[in-house]
Short mmCIF file of C-alpha atoms in Angstrom, two decimals:
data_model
loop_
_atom_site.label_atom_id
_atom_site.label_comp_id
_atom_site.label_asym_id
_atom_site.label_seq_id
_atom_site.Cartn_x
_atom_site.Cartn_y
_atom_site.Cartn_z
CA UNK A 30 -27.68 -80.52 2.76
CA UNK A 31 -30.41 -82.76 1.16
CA UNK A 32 -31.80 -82.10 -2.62
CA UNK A 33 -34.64 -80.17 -0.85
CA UNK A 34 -32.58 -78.27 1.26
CA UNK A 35 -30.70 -76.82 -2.18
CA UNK A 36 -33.49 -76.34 -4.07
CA UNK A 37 -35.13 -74.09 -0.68
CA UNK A 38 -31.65 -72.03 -1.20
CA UNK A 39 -31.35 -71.58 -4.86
CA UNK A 40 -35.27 -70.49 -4.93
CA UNK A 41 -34.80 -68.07 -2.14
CA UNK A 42 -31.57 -66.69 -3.59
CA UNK A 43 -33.96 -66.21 -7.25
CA UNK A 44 -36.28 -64.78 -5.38
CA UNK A 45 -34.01 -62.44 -3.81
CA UNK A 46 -32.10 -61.18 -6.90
CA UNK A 47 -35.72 -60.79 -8.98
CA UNK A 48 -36.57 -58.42 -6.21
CA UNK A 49 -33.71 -56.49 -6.07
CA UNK A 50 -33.28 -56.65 -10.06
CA UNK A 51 -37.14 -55.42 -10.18
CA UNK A 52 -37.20 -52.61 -6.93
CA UNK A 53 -33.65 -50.97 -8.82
CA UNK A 54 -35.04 -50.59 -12.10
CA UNK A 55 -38.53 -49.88 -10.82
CA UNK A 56 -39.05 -45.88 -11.67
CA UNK A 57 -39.44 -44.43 -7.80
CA UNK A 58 -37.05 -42.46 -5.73
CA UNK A 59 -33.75 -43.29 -4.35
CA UNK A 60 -34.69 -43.21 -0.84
CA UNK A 61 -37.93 -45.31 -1.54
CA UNK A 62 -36.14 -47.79 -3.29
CA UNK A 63 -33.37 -48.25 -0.67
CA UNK A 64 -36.19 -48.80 1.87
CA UNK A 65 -38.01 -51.40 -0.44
CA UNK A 66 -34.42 -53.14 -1.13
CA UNK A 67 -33.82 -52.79 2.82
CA UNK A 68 -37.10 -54.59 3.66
CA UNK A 69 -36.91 -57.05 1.14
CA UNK A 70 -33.32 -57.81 2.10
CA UNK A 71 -35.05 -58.16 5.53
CA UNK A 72 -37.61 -60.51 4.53
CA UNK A 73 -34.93 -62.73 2.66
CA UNK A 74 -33.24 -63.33 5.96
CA UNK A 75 -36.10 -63.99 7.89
CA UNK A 76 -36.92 -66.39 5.76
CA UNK A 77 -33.51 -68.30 5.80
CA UNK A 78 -33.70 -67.88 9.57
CA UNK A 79 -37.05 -69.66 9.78
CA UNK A 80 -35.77 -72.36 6.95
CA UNK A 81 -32.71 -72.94 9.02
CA UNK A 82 -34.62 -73.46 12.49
CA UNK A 83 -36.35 -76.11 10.66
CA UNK A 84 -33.51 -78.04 9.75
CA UNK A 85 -31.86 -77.98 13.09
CA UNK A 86 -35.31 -79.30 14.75
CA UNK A 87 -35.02 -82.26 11.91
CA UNK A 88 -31.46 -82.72 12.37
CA UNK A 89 -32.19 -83.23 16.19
CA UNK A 90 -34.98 -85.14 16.11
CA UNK A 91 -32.76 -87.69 13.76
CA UNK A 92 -29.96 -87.66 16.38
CA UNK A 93 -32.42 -88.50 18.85
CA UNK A 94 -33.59 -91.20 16.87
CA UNK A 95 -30.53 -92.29 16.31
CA UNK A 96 -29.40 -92.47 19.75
CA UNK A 97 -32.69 -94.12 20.81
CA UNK A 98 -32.02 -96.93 18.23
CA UNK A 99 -28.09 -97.10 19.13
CA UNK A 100 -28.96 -97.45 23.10
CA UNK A 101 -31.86 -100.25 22.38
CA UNK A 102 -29.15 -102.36 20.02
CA UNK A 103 -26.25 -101.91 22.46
CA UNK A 104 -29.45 -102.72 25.50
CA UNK A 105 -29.94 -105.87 23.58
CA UNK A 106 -26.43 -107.20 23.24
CA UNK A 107 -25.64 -107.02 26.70
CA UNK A 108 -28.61 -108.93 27.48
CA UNK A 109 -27.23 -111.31 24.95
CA UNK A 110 -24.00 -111.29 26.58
CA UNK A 111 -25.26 -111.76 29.89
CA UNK A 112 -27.25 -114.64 28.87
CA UNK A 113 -24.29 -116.74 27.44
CA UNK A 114 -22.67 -115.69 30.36
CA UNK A 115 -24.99 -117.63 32.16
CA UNK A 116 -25.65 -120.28 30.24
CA UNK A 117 -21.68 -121.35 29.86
CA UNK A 118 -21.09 -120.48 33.61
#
């Protein structure tokens, strides 16, 4: 996972704890509370959902870069190959 990638987590997780830290201590009833902590819990891992999908569309854009760039270079040698082939034949 890249700096960014960490610093997404560690916020998120900050976030989450403040929220729960602030809904328990907040003066309301139990059952209101439990349904704020519920939805907020809710939002947290939407959030990491939506975070994740973005990393997997990055990470396979780079492997399709990659492979793209690896097919081209190993397109190229065996042109290079084929042409000393020739040329020594």
């Amino acid at each position: 996972m890249n700096d960014n990638g960490k610093i997404v987590a560690a916020l998120l997780a900050g976030l989450a704890a403040g929220a729960a830290l602030g809904i328990l201590f907040a003066p309301e009833k139990g059952s209101d509370t439990r349904d704020k902590l519920s939805d907020s819990l809710k939002d947290l891992g939407d959030a990491i959902k939506e975070r994740t999908a973005e990393q997997v569309e990055q990470f396979n854009d780079l492997k399709e870069r990659v492979v793209s760039t690896i097919k081209s270079k190993v397109n190229k040698g065996e042109a290079s190959v084929e042409e000393a082939l020739e040329e020594h034949a």
